[in-house]
């Protein structure tokens, strides 16, 4: 069990925060408690002594709640209860505000937004940011502290406030809902190496999100947030939007063919699935096939399983590539492909959200309307041991060299 309470205390001590609206957190905790107990993951995991542990944690958290709590403090506590159960798909989050992405880049909207309580009361650090930048530039390249590019429009500074606690603060932003000094993320190291629990504010909507057991590796903090100086790493796939919407079987050399699949979305990928299956049946004639699942955040078995069936029928030897942002059905597909004869799994450990899932997509609003609960309603029994931890590769690849080229070299060496 990860203790998030220390970080809350440190945040309170270490920052000069603007006044925030108080949160009556007890009804919110009661709501999460009731919703959790309905889930299959809870019923499967919380038995015997675990029931007592869960009840004790619930009562302990409830006893710590006061009428003076801020929203972020309440959010940490809700997630401390929620993540008593290993179920990475289930989540508590703050819903998005009602403005649109177009509004974010509209000067009239921004002028009004910057006078709002939401902007003025957003937590902010009282630090000399120029001095902070200088200090962070000298941090070791392999460490989590440093300066990050968050997409192409923001820079973050991540610095330590305790042995296992850090904060991410905005250093620069071309997204005008943010200003330098505002807090972007609270980061807490877990008991697992290079893993962190993170409360962050959504980049475009500033709604609270909890990211559990995030892997920090190769300078990558989030899928779009990487340390300066690590921009040439090859663990993430960078493609155009047109490429991202298509599955396409291509030939790399006489012996190796390749396909990248970034999603198994039931609504948008049916045509791509059918086209790829036709390609596999008609054109896959090489002894080796690289199946690239990097960045594949999942979707439906109705998309992935027929593709796996066609690959199995082809009898090609499969080399599967994954990164940490291979999640959900992307991970299930990884596990199922690994069961095929002579499959080799390369790259990076997957996300760890595959033991449970969501079929109906139901969500429930907390008593205050401040938070939303999204439970799970599916269970993949054979993959439960990988929940939260992910599926580790047979061969870990070096992020400083092209992963497809590394895989081709490994195939060549195996002949």
JSON list of N, CA, C and O in Angstrom, two decimals, residues 89-121:
[
{"chain": "A", "resi": 89, "resn": "UNK", "atom": "N", "xyz": [-7.64, 0.43, -14.55]},
{"chain": "A", "resi": 89, "resn": "UNK", "atom": "CA", "xyz": [-8.68, 1.03, -15.38]},
{"chain": "A", "resi": 89, "resn": "UNK", "atom": "C", "xyz": [-9.68, 1.84, -14.55]},
{"chain": "A", "resi": 89, "resn": "UNK", "atom": "O", "xyz": [-10.24, 2.81, -15.02]},
{"chain": "A", "resi": 90, "resn": "UNK", "atom": "N", "xyz": [-9.95, 1.37, -13.33]},
{"chain": "A", "resi": 90, "resn": "UNK", "atom": "CA", "xyz": [-10.90, 2.10, -12.47]},
{"chain": "A", "resi": 90, "resn": "UNK", "atom": "C", "xyz": [-10.26, 3.42, -12.05]},
{"chain": "A", "resi": 90, "resn": "UNK", "atom": "O", "xyz": [-9.08, 3.46, -11.70]},
{"chain": "A", "resi": 91, "resn": "UNK", "atom": "N", "xyz": [-11.04, 4.49, -12.05]},
{"chain": "A", "resi": 91, "resn": "UNK", "atom": "CA", "xyz": [-10.42, 5.77, -11.73]},
{"chain": "A", "resi": 91, "resn": "UNK", "atom": "C", "xyz": [-11.42, 6.78, -11.17]},
{"chain": "A", "resi": 91, "resn": "UNK", "atom": "O", "xyz": [-12.61, 6.75, -11.45]},
{"chain": "A", "resi": 92, "resn": "UNK", "atom": "N", "xyz": [-10.85, 7.65, -10.35]},
{"chain": "A", "resi": 92, "resn": "UNK", "atom": "CA", "xyz": [-11.54, 8.86, -9.89]},
{"chain": "A", "resi": 92, "resn": "UNK", "atom": "C", "xyz": [-10.85, 10.02, -10.58]},
{"chain": "A", "resi": 92, "resn": "UNK", "atom": "O", "xyz": [-9.62, 10.10, -10.60]},
{"chain": "A", "resi": 93, "resn": "UNK", "atom": "N", "xyz": [-11.62, 10.93, -11.15]},
{"chain": "A", "resi": 93, "resn": "UNK", "atom": "CA", "xyz": [-11.02, 12.09, -11.81]},
{"chain": "A", "resi": 93, "resn": "UNK", "atom": "C", "xyz": [-11.96, 13.28, -11.71]},
{"chain": "A", "resi": 93, "resn": "UNK", "atom": "O", "xyz": [-13.16, 13.15, -11.42]},
{"chain": "A", "resi": 94, "resn": "UNK", "atom": "N", "xyz": [-11.40, 14.44, -11.96]},
{"chain": "A", "resi": 94, "resn": "UNK", "atom": "CA", "xyz": [-12.22, 15.65, -12.00]},
{"chain": "A", "resi": 94, "resn": "UNK", "atom": "C", "xyz": [-12.70, 15.85, -13.43]},
{"chain": "A", "resi": 94, "resn": "UNK", "atom": "O", "xyz": [-11.89, 15.81, -14.37]},
{"chain": "A", "resi": 95, "resn": "UNK", "atom": "N", "xyz": [-13.99, 16.02, -13.66]},
{"chain": "A", "resi": 95, "resn": "UNK", "atom": "CA", "xyz": [-14.46, 16.21, -15.04]},
{"chain": "A", "resi": 95, "resn": "UNK", "atom": "C", "xyz": [-13.92, 17.49, -15.65]},
{"chain": "A", "resi": 95, "resn": "UNK", "atom": "O", "xyz": [-13.55, 18.43, -14.95]},
{"chain": "A", "resi": 96, "resn": "UNK", "atom": "N", "xyz": [-13.87, 17.50, -16.95]},
{"chain": "A", "resi": 96, "resn": "UNK", "atom": "CA", "xyz": [-13.39, 18.69, -17.65]},
{"chain": "A", "resi": 96, "resn": "UNK", "atom": "C", "xyz": [-14.35, 19.86, -17.48]},
{"chain": "A", "resi": 96, "resn": "UNK", "atom": "O", "xyz": [-15.57, 19.66, -17.39]},
{"chain": "A", "resi": 97, "resn": "UNK", "atom": "N", "xyz": [-13.84, 21.09, -17.47]},
{"chain": "A", "resi": 97, "resn": "UNK", "atom": "CA", "xyz": [-14.73, 22.25, -17.49]},
{"chain": "A", "resi": 97, "resn": "UNK", "atom": "C", "xyz": [-15.44, 22.34, -18.84]},
{"chain": "A", "resi": 97, "resn": "UNK", "atom": "O", "xyz": [-15.11, 21.60, -19.78]},
{"chain": "A", "resi": 98, "resn": "UNK", "atom": "N", "xyz": [-16.38, 23.26, -18.96]},
{"chain": "A", "resi": 98, "resn": "UNK", "atom": "CA", "xyz": [-17.23, 23.27, -20.16]},
{"chain": "A", "resi": 98, "resn": "UNK", "atom": "C", "xyz": [-16.66, 24.08, -21.32]},
{"chain": "A", "resi": 98, "resn": "UNK", "atom": "O", "xyz": [-17.34, 24.26, -22.33]},
{"chain": "A", "resi": 99, "resn": "UNK", "atom": "N", "xyz": [-15.43, 24.58, -21.23]},
{"chain": "A", "resi": 99, "resn": "UNK", "atom": "CA", "xyz": [-14.89, 25.27, -22.40]},
{"chain": "A", "resi": 99, "resn": "UNK", "atom": "C", "xyz": [-14.32, 24.24, -23.37]},
{"chain": "A", "resi": 99, "resn": "UNK", "atom": "O", "xyz": [-14.10, 23.08, -23.05]},
{"chain": "A", "resi": 100, "resn": "UNK", "atom": "N", "xyz": [-14.07, 24.67, -24.61]},
{"chain": "A", "resi": 100, "resn": "UNK", "atom": "CA", "xyz": [-13.59, 23.78, -25.66]},
{"chain": "A", "resi": 100, "resn": "UNK", "atom": "C", "xyz": [-12.11, 24.04, -25.96]},
{"chain": "A", "resi": 100, "resn": "UNK", "atom": "O", "xyz": [-11.53, 25.03, -25.51]},
{"chain": "A", "resi": 101, "resn": "UNK", "atom": "N", "xyz": [-11.53, 23.17, -26.76]},
{"chain": "A", "resi": 101, "resn": "UNK", "atom": "CA", "xyz": [-10.13, 23.35, -27.14]},
{"chain": "A", "resi": 101, "resn": "UNK", "atom": "C", "xyz": [-9.96, 24.62, -27.97]},
{"chain": "A", "resi": 101, "resn": "UNK", "atom": "O", "xyz": [-8.95, 25.32, -27.87]},
{"chain": "A", "resi": 102, "resn": "UNK", "atom": "N", "xyz": [-10.96, 24.94, -28.78]},
{"chain": "A", "resi": 102, "resn": "UNK", "atom": "CA", "xyz": [-10.89, 26.18, -29.55]},
{"chain": "A", "resi": 102, "resn": "UNK", "atom": "C", "xyz": [-10.84, 27.40, -28.63]},
{"chain": "A", "resi": 102, "resn": "UNK", "atom": "O", "xyz": [-10.15, 28.38, -28.92]},
{"chain": "A", "resi": 103, "resn": "UNK", "atom": "N", "xyz": [-11.58, 27.33, -27.52]},
{"chain": "A", "resi": 103, "resn": "UNK", "atom": "CA", "xyz": [-11.60, 28.45, -26.57]},
{"chain": "A", "resi": 103, "resn": "UNK", "atom": "C", "xyz": [-10.19, 28.74, -26.02]},
{"chain": "A", "resi": 103, "resn": "UNK", "atom": "O", "xyz": [-9.83, 29.90, -25.79]},
{"chain": "A", "resi": 104, "resn": "UNK", "atom": "N", "xyz": [-9.42, 27.67, -25.82]},
{"chain": "A", "resi": 104, "resn": "UNK", "atom": "CA", "xyz": [-8.10, 27.82, -25.21]},
{"chain": "A", "resi": 104, "resn": "UNK", "atom": "C", "xyz": [-7.21, 28.75, -26.02]},
{"chain": "A", "resi": 104, "resn": "UNK", "atom": "O", "xyz": [-6.34, 29.44, -25.48]},
{"chain": "A", "resi": 105, "resn": "UNK", "atom": "N", "xyz": [-7.44, 28.81, -27.33]},
{"chain": "A", "resi": 105, "resn": "UNK", "atom": "CA", "xyz": [-6.61, 29.64, -28.20]},
{"chain": "A", "resi": 105, "resn": "UNK", "atom": "C", "xyz": [-7.38, 30.86, -28.71]},
{"chain": "A", "resi": 105, "resn": "UNK", "atom": "O", "xyz": [-6.98, 31.49, -29.69]},
{"chain": "A", "resi": 106, "resn": "UNK", "atom": "N", "xyz": [-8.46, 31.19, -28.02]},
{"chain": "A", "resi": 106, "resn": "UNK", "atom": "CA", "xyz": [-9.25, 32.38, -28.36]},
{"chain": "A", "resi": 106, "resn": "UNK", "atom": "C", "xyz": [-8.93, 33.49, -27.37]},
{"chain": "A", "resi": 106, "resn": "UNK", "atom": "O", "xyz": [-9.11, 33.32, -26.16]},
{"chain": "A", "resi": 107, "resn": "UNK", "atom": "N", "xyz": [-8.47, 34.62, -27.86]},
{"chain": "A", "resi": 107, "resn": "UNK", "atom": "CA", "xyz": [-7.99, 35.69, -26.98]},
{"chain": "A", "resi": 107, "resn": "UNK", "atom": "C", "xyz": [-9.10, 36.26, -26.10]},
{"chain": "A", "resi": 107, "resn": "UNK", "atom": "O", "xyz": [-8.86, 36.63, -24.94]},
{"chain": "A", "resi": 108, "resn": "UNK", "atom": "N", "xyz": [-10.32, 36.31, -26.61]},
{"chain": "A", "resi": 108, "resn": "UNK", "atom": "CA", "xyz": [-11.43, 36.83, -25.80]},
{"chain": "A", "resi": 108, "resn": "UNK", "atom": "C", "xyz": [-11.73, 35.91, -24.63]},
{"chain": "A", "resi": 108, "resn": "UNK", "atom": "O", "xyz": [-11.92, 36.36, -23.49]},
{"chain": "A", "resi": 109, "resn": "UNK", "atom": "N", "xyz": [-11.75, 34.62, -24.90]},
{"chain": "A", "resi": 109, "resn": "UNK", "atom": "CA", "xyz": [-11.97, 33.66, -23.82]},
{"chain": "A", "resi": 109, "resn": "UNK", "atom": "C", "xyz": [-10.84, 33.73, -22.79]},
{"chain": "A", "resi": 109, "resn": "UNK", "atom": "O", "xyz": [-11.10, 33.73, -21.59]},
{"chain": "A", "resi": 110, "resn": "UNK", "atom": "N", "xyz": [-9.61, 33.77, -23.26]},
{"chain": "A", "resi": 110, "resn": "UNK", "atom": "CA", "xyz": [-8.47, 33.78, -22.35]},
{"chain": "A", "resi": 110, "resn": "UNK", "atom": "C", "xyz": [-8.49, 35.02, -21.46]},
{"chain": "A", "resi": 110, "resn": "UNK", "atom": "O", "xyz": [-8.21, 34.95, -20.25]},
{"chain": "A", "resi": 111, "resn": "UNK", "atom": "N", "xyz": [-8.85, 36.15, -22.02]},
{"chain": "A", "resi": 111, "resn": "UNK", "atom": "CA", "xyz": [-8.93, 37.39, -21.22]},
{"chain": "A", "resi": 111, "resn": "UNK", "atom": "C", "xyz": [-9.92, 37.23, -20.08]},
{"chain": "A", "resi": 111, "resn": "UNK", "atom": "O", "xyz": [-9.67, 37.62, -18.94]},
{"chain": "A", "resi": 112, "resn": "UNK", "atom": "N", "xyz": [-11.07, 36.61, -20.37]},
{"chain": "A", "resi": 112, "resn": "UNK", "atom": "CA", "xyz": [-12.08, 36.37, -19.34]},
{"chain": "A", "resi": 112, "resn": "UNK", "atom": "C", "xyz": [-11.61, 35.30, -18.36]},
{"chain": "A", "resi": 112, "resn": "UNK", "atom": "O", "xyz": [-11.76, 35.45, -17.14]},
{"chain": "A", "resi": 113, "resn": "UNK", "atom": "N", "xyz": [-11.03, 34.23, -18.88]},
{"chain": "A", "resi": 113, "resn": "UNK", "atom": "CA", "xyz": [-10.59, 33.11, -18.03]},
{"chain": "A", "resi": 113, "resn": "UNK", "atom": "C", "xyz": [-9.56, 33.55, -17.01]},
{"chain": "A", "resi": 113, "resn": "UNK", "atom": "O", "xyz": [-9.59, 33.12, -15.85]},
{"chain": "A", "resi": 114, "resn": "UNK", "atom": "N", "xyz": [-8.69, 34.45, -17.39]},
{"chain": "A", "resi": 114, "resn": "UNK", "atom": "CA", "xyz": [-7.61, 34.86, -16.49]},
{"chain": "A", "resi": 114, "resn": "UNK", "atom": "C", "xyz": [-8.11, 35.75, -15.34]},
{"chain": "A", "resi": 114, "resn": "UNK", "atom": "O", "xyz": [-7.35, 36.04, -14.42]},
{"chain": "A", "resi": 115, "resn": "UNK", "atom": "N", "xyz": [-9.36, 36.15, -15.41]},
{"chain": "A", "resi": 115, "resn": "UNK", "atom": "CA", "xyz": [-9.94, 36.88, -14.27]},
{"chain": "A", "resi": 115, "resn": "UNK", "atom": "C", "xyz": [-10.77, 35.96, -13.38]},
{"chain": "A", "resi": 115, "resn": "UNK", "atom": "O", "xyz": [-11.29, 36.39, -12.35]},
{"chain": "A", "resi": 116, "resn": "UNK", "atom": "N", "xyz": [-10.89, 34.69, -13.76]},
{"chain": "A", "resi": 116, "resn": "UNK", "atom": "CA", "xyz": [-11.75, 33.75, -13.03]},
{"chain": "A", "resi": 116, "resn": "UNK", "atom": "C", "xyz": [-11.05, 33.22, -11.78]},
{"chain": "A", "resi": 116, "resn": "UNK", "atom": "O", "xyz": [-9.82, 33.22, -11.68]},
{"chain": "A", "resi": 117, "resn": "UNK", "atom": "N", "xyz": [-11.85, 32.72, -10.84]},
{"chain": "A", "resi": 117, "resn": "UNK", "atom": "CA", "xyz": [-11.29, 32.09, -9.64]},
{"chain": "A", "resi": 117, "resn": "UNK", "atom": "C", "xyz": [-10.49, 30.85, -10.00]},
{"chain": "A", "resi": 117, "resn": "UNK", "atom": "O", "xyz": [-9.48, 30.54, -9.36]},
{"chain": "A", "resi": 118, "resn": "UNK", "atom": "N", "xyz": [-10.94, 30.10, -11.03]},
{"chain": "A", "resi": 118, "resn": "UNK", "atom": "CA", "xyz": [-10.23, 28.88, -11.43]},
{"chain": "A", "resi": 118, "resn": "UNK", "atom": "C", "xyz": [-8.78, 29.19, -11.79]},
{"chain": "A", "resi": 118, "resn": "UNK", "atom": "O", "xyz": [-7.88, 28.41, -11.47]},
{"chain": "A", "resi": 119, "resn": "UNK", "atom": "N", "xyz": [-8.55, 30.32, -12.45]},
{"chain": "A", "resi": 119, "resn": "UNK", "atom": "CA", "xyz": [-7.19, 30.68, -12.82]},
{"chain": "A", "resi": 119, "resn": "UNK", "atom": "C", "xyz": [-6.44, 31.29, -11.64]},
{"chain": "A", "resi": 119, "resn": "UNK", "atom": "O", "xyz": [-5.32, 30.90, -11.32]},
{"chain": "A", "resi": 120, "resn": "UNK", "atom": "N", "xyz": [-7.07, 32.24, -10.98]},
{"chain": "A", "resi": 120, "resn": "UNK", "atom": "CA", "xyz": [-6.38, 32.96, -9.91]},
{"chain": "A", "resi": 120, "resn": "UNK", "atom": "C", "xyz": [-6.09, 32.08, -8.71]},
{"chain": "A", "resi": 120, "resn": "UNK", "atom": "O", "xyz": [-5.10, 32.30, -7.99]},
{"chain": "A", "resi": 121, "resn": "UNK", "atom": "N", "xyz": [-6.92, 31.07, -8.47]},
{"chain": "A", "resi": 121, "resn": "UNK", "atom": "CA", "xyz": [-6.75, 30.22, -7.28]},
{"chain": "A", "resi": 121, "resn": "UNK", "atom": "C", "xyz": [-6.00, 28.92, -7.58]},
{"chain": "A", "resi": 121, "resn": "UNK", "atom": "O", "xyz": [-5.87, 28.07, -6.69]}
]
